[in-house]
PDB file of C-alpha atoms in Angstrom:
ATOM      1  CA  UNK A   1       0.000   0.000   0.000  1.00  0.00           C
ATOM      2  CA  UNK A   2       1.138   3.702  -0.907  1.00  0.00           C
ATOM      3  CA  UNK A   3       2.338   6.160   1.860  1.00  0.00           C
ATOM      4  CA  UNK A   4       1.470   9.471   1.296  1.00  0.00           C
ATOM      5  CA  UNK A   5       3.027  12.283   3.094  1.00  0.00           C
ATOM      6  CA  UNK A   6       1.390  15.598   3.691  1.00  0.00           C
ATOM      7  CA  UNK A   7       1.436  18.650   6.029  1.00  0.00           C
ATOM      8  CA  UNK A   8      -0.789  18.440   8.663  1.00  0.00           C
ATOM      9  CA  UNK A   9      -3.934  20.993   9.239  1.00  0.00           C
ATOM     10  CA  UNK A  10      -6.251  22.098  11.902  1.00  0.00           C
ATOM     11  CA  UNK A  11      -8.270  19.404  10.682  1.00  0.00           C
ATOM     12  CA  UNK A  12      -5.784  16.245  11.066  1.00  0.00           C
ATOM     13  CA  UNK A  13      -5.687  17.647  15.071  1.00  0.00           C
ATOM     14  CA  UNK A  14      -7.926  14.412  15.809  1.00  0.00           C
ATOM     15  CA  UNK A  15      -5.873  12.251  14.411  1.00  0.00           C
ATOM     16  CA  UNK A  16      -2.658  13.669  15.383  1.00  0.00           C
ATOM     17  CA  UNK A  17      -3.868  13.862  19.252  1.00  0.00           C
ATOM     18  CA  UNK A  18      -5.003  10.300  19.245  1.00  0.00           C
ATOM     19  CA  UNK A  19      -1.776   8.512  17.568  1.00  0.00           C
ATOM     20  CA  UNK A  20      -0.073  10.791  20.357  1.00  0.00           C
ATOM     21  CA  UNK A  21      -1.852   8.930  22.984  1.00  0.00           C
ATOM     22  CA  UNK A  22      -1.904   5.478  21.629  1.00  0.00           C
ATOM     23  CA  UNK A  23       1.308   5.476  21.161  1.00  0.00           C
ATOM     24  CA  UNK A  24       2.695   6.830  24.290  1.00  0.00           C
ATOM     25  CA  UNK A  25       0.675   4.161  25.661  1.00  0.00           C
ATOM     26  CA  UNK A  26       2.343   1.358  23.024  1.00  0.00           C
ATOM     27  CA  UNK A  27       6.322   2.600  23.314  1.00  0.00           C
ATOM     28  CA  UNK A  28       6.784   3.619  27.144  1.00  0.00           C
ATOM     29  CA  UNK A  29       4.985   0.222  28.615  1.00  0.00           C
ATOM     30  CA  UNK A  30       7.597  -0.420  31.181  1.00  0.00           C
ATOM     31  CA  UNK A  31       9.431   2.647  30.747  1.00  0.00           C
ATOM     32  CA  UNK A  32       6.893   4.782  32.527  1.00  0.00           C
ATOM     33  CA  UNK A  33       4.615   4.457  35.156  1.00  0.00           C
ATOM     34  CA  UNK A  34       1.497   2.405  33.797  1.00  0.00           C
ATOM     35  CA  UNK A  35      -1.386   4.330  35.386  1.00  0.00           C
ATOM     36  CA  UNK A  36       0.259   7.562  33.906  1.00  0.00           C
ATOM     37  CA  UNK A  37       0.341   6.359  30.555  1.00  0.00           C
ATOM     38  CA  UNK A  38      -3.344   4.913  30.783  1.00  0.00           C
ATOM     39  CA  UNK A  39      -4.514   8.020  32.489  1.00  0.00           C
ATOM     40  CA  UNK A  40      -3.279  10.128  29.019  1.00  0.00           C
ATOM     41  CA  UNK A  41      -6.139  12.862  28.073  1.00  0.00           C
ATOM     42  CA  UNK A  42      -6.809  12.629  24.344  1.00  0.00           C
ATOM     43  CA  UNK A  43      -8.871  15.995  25.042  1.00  0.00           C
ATOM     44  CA  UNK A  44      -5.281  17.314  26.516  1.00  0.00           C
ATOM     45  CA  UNK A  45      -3.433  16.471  23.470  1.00  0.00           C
ATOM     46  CA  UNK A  46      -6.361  17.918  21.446  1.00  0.00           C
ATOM     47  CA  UNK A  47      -5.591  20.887  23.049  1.00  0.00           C
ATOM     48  CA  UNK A  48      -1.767  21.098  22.450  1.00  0.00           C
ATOM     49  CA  UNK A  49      -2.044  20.123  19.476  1.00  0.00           C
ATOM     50  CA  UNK A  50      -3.875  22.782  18.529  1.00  0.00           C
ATOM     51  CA  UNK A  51      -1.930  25.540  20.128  1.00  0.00           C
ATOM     52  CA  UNK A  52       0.967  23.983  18.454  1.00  0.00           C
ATOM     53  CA  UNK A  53      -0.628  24.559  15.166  1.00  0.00           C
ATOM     54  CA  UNK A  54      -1.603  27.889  15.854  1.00  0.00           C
ATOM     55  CA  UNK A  55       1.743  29.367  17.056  1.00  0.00           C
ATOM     56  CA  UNK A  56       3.071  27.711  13.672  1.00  0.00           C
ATOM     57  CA  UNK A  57       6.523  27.448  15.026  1.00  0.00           C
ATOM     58  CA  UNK A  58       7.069  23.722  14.080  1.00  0.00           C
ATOM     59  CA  UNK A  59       6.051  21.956  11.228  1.00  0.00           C
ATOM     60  CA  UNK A  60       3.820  18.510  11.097  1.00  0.00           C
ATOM     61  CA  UNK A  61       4.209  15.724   8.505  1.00  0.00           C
ATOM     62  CA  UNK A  62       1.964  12.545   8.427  1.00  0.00           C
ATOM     63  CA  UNK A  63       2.287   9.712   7.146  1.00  0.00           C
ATOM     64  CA  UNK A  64      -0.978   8.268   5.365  1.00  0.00           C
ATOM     65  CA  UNK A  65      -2.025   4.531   4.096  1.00  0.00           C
ATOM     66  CA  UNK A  66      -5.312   4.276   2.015  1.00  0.00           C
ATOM     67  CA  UNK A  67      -6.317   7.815   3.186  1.00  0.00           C
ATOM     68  CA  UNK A  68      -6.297   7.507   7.296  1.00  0.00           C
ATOM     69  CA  UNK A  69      -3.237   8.852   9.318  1.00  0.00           C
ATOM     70  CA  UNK A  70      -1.007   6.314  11.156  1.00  0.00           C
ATOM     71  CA  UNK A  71       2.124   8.352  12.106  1.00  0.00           C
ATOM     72  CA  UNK A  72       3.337  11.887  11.903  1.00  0.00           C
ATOM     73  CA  UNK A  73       6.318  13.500  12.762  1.00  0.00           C
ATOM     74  CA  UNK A  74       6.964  17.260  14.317  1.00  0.00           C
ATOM     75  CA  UNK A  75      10.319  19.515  13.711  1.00  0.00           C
ATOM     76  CA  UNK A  76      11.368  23.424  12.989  1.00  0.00           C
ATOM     77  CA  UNK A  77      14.404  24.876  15.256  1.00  0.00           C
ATOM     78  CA  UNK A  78      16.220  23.970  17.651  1.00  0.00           C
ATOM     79  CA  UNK A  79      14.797  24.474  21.646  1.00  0.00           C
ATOM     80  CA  UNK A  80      18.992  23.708  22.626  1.00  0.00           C
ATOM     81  CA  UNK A  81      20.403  26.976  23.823  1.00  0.00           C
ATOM     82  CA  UNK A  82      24.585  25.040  22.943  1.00  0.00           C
ATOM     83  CA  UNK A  83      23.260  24.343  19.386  1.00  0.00           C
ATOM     84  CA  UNK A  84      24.251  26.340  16.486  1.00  0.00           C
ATOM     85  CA  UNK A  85      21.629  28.728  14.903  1.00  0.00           C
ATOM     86  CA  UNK A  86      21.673  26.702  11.679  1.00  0.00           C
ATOM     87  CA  UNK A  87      20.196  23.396  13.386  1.00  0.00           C
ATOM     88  CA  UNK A  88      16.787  22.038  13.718  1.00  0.00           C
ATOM     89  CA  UNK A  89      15.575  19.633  16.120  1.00  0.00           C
ATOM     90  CA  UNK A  90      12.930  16.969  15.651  1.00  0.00           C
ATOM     91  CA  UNK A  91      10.615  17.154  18.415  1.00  0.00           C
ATOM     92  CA  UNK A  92       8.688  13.929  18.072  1.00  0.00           C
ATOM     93  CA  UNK A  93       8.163  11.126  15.580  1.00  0.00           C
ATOM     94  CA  UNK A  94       5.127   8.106  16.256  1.00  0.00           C
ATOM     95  CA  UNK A  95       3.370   5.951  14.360  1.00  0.00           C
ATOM     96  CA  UNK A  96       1.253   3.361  15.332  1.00  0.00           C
ATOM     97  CA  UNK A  97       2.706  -0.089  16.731  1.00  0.00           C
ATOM     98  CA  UNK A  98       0.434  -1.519  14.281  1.00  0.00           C
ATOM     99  CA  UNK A  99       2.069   0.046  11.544  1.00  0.00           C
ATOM    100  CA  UNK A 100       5.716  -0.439  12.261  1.00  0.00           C
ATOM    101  CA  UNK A 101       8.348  -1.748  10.041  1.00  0.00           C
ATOM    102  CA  UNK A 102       6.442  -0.823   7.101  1.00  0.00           C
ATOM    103  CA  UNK A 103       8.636   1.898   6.226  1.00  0.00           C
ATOM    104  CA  UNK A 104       6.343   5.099   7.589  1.00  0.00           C
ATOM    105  CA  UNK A 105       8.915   6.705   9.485  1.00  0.00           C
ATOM    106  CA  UNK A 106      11.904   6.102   6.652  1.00  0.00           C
ATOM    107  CA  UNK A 107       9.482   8.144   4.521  1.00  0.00           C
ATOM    108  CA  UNK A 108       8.468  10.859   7.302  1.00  0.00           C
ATOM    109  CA  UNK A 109      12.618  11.274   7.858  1.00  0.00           C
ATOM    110  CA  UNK A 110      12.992  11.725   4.803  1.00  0.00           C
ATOM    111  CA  UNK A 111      10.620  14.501   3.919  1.00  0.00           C
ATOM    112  CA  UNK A 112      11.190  15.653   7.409  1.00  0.00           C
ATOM    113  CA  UNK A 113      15.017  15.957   6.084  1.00  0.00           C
ATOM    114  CA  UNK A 114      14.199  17.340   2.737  1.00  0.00           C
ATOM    115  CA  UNK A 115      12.842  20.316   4.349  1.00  0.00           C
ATOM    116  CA  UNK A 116      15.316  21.603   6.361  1.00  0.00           C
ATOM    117  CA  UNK A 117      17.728  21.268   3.866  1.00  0.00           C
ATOM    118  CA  UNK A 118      15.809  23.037   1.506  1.00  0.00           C
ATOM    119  CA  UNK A 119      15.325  25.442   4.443  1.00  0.00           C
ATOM    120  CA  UNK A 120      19.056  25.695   4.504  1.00  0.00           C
ATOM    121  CA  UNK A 121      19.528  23.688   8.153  1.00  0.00           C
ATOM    122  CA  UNK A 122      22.722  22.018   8.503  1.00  0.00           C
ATOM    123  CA  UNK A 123      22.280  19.987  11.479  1.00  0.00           C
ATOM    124  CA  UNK A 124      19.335  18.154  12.442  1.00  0.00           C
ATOM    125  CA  UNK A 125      19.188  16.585  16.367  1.00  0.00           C
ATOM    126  CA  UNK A 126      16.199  14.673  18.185  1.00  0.00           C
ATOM    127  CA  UNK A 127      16.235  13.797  22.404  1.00  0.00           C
ATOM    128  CA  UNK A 128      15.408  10.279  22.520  1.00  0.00           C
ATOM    129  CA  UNK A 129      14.290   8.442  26.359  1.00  0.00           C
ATOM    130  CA  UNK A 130      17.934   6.118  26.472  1.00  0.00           C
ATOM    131  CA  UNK A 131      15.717   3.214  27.629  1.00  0.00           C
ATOM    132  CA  UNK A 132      13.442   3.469  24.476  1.00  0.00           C
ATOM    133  CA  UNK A 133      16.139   0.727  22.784  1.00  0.00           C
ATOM    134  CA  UNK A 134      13.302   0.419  19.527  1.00  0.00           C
ATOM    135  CA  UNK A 135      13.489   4.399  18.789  1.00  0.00           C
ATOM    136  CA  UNK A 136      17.361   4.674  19.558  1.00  0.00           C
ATOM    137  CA  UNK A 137      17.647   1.614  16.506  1.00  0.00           C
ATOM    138  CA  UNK A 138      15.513   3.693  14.180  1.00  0.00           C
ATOM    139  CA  UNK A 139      17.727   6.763  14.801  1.00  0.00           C
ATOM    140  CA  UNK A 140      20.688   5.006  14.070  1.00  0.00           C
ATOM    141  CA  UNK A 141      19.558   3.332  11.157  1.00  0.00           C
ATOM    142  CA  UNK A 142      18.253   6.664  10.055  1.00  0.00           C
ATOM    143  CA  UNK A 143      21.730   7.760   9.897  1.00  0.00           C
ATOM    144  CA  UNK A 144      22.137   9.545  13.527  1.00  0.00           C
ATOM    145  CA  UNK A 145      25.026   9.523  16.245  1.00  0.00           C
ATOM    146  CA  UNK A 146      24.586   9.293  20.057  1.00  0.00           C
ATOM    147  CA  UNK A 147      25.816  12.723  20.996  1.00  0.00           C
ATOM    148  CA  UNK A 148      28.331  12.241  23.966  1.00  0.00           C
ATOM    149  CA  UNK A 149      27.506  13.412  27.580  1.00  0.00           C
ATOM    150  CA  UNK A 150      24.473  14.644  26.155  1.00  0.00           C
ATOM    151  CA  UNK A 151      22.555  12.944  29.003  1.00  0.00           C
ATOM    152  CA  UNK A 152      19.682  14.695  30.935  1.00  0.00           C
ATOM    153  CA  UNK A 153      17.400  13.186  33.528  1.00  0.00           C
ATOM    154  CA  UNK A 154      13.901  14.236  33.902  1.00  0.00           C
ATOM    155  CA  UNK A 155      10.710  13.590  36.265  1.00  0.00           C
ATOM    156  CA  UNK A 156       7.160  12.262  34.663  1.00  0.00           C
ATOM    157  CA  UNK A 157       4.671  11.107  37.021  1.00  0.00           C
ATOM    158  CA  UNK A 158       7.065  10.356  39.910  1.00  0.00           C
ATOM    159  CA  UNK A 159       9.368   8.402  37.616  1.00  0.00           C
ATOM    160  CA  UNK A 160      12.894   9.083  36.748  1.00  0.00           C
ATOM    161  CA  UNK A 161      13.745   9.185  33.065  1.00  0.00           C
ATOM    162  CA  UNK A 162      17.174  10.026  30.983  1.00  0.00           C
ATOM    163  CA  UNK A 163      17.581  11.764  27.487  1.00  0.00           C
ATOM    164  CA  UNK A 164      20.048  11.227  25.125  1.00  0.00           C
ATOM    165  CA  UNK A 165      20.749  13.242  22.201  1.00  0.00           C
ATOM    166  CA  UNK A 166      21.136  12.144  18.747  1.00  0.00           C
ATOM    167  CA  UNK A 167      22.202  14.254  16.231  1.00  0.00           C
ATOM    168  CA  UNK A 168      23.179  14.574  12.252  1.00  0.00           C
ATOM    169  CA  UNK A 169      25.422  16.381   9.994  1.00  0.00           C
ATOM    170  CA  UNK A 170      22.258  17.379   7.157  1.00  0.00           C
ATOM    171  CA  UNK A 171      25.411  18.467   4.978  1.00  0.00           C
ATOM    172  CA  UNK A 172      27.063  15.845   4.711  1.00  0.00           C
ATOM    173  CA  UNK A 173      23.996  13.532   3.530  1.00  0.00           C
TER     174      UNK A 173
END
């Protein structure tokens, strides 16, 4: 079956929200608590999705088979204060568990990395959970390097997580 990528609109908000959820709720079994993760507010994400939208400071790609959305991925500039001015970040990437290994986020990287070259970015990074072993193989098949001591712990529902950045030279590729 065809993917087809296209920028996401006000109207793909639904969608975008509840692959969000779902697969928060597939990828971080076991990695975070498991009444956080079922207690996840599709309204919520409704709502930041939307104001993400509307401030238009990132851009949204999904990925599409037969007409429904099953996996998107979110990027623009760079939220690291020690990055250059020059380098984007991708903020998230998900697809359904359903749907993976059937080549929807190859194709959303690759649009996703067609843009910011063509938007003249020439460094591209992503912060990755370092327990999420499935998304840190993707990244590295994708072409990106574990960026040493990048590490940076964080606290979600009482649990403590660590962050690893990945990054890649969009120059050089």
């Amino acid at each position: 079956m065809p993917i087809t990528i296209a920028a996401a609109h006000f109207s793909d908000i639904d969608a975008i929200a509840a692959i969000h959820v779902r697969s928060w709720q597939e990828a971080y079994a076991g990695l975070m608590p498991a009444e956080y993760l079922a207690n996840l507010s599709l309204e919520n994400r409704i709502q930041q999705w939307n104001q993400t939208l509307s401030e238009g400071k990132s851009t949204v790609l999904l990925a599409k088979l037969a007409g429904e959305t099953v996996a998107w991925i979110c990027f623009g500039p760079t939220r690291d204060s020690d990055a250059p001015a020059n380098c984007a970040e991708i903020y998230a990437i998900y697809s359904l568990a359903a749907h993976h290994g059937n080549g929807l986020g190859r194709a959303l990287w690759l649009a996703c990395k067609a843009q910011l070259q063509a938007q003249a970015y020439t460094r591209v990074t992503l912060w990755v959970i370092a327990d999420n072993a499935r998304a840190r193989r993707f990244y590295a098949a994708a072409g990106f390097s574990l960026e040493e001591n990048s590490n940076t712990e964080f606290s979600l529902a009482g649990a403590r997580l660590w962050e690893v950045r990945y990054g890649l030279d969009l120059s050089l590729r």
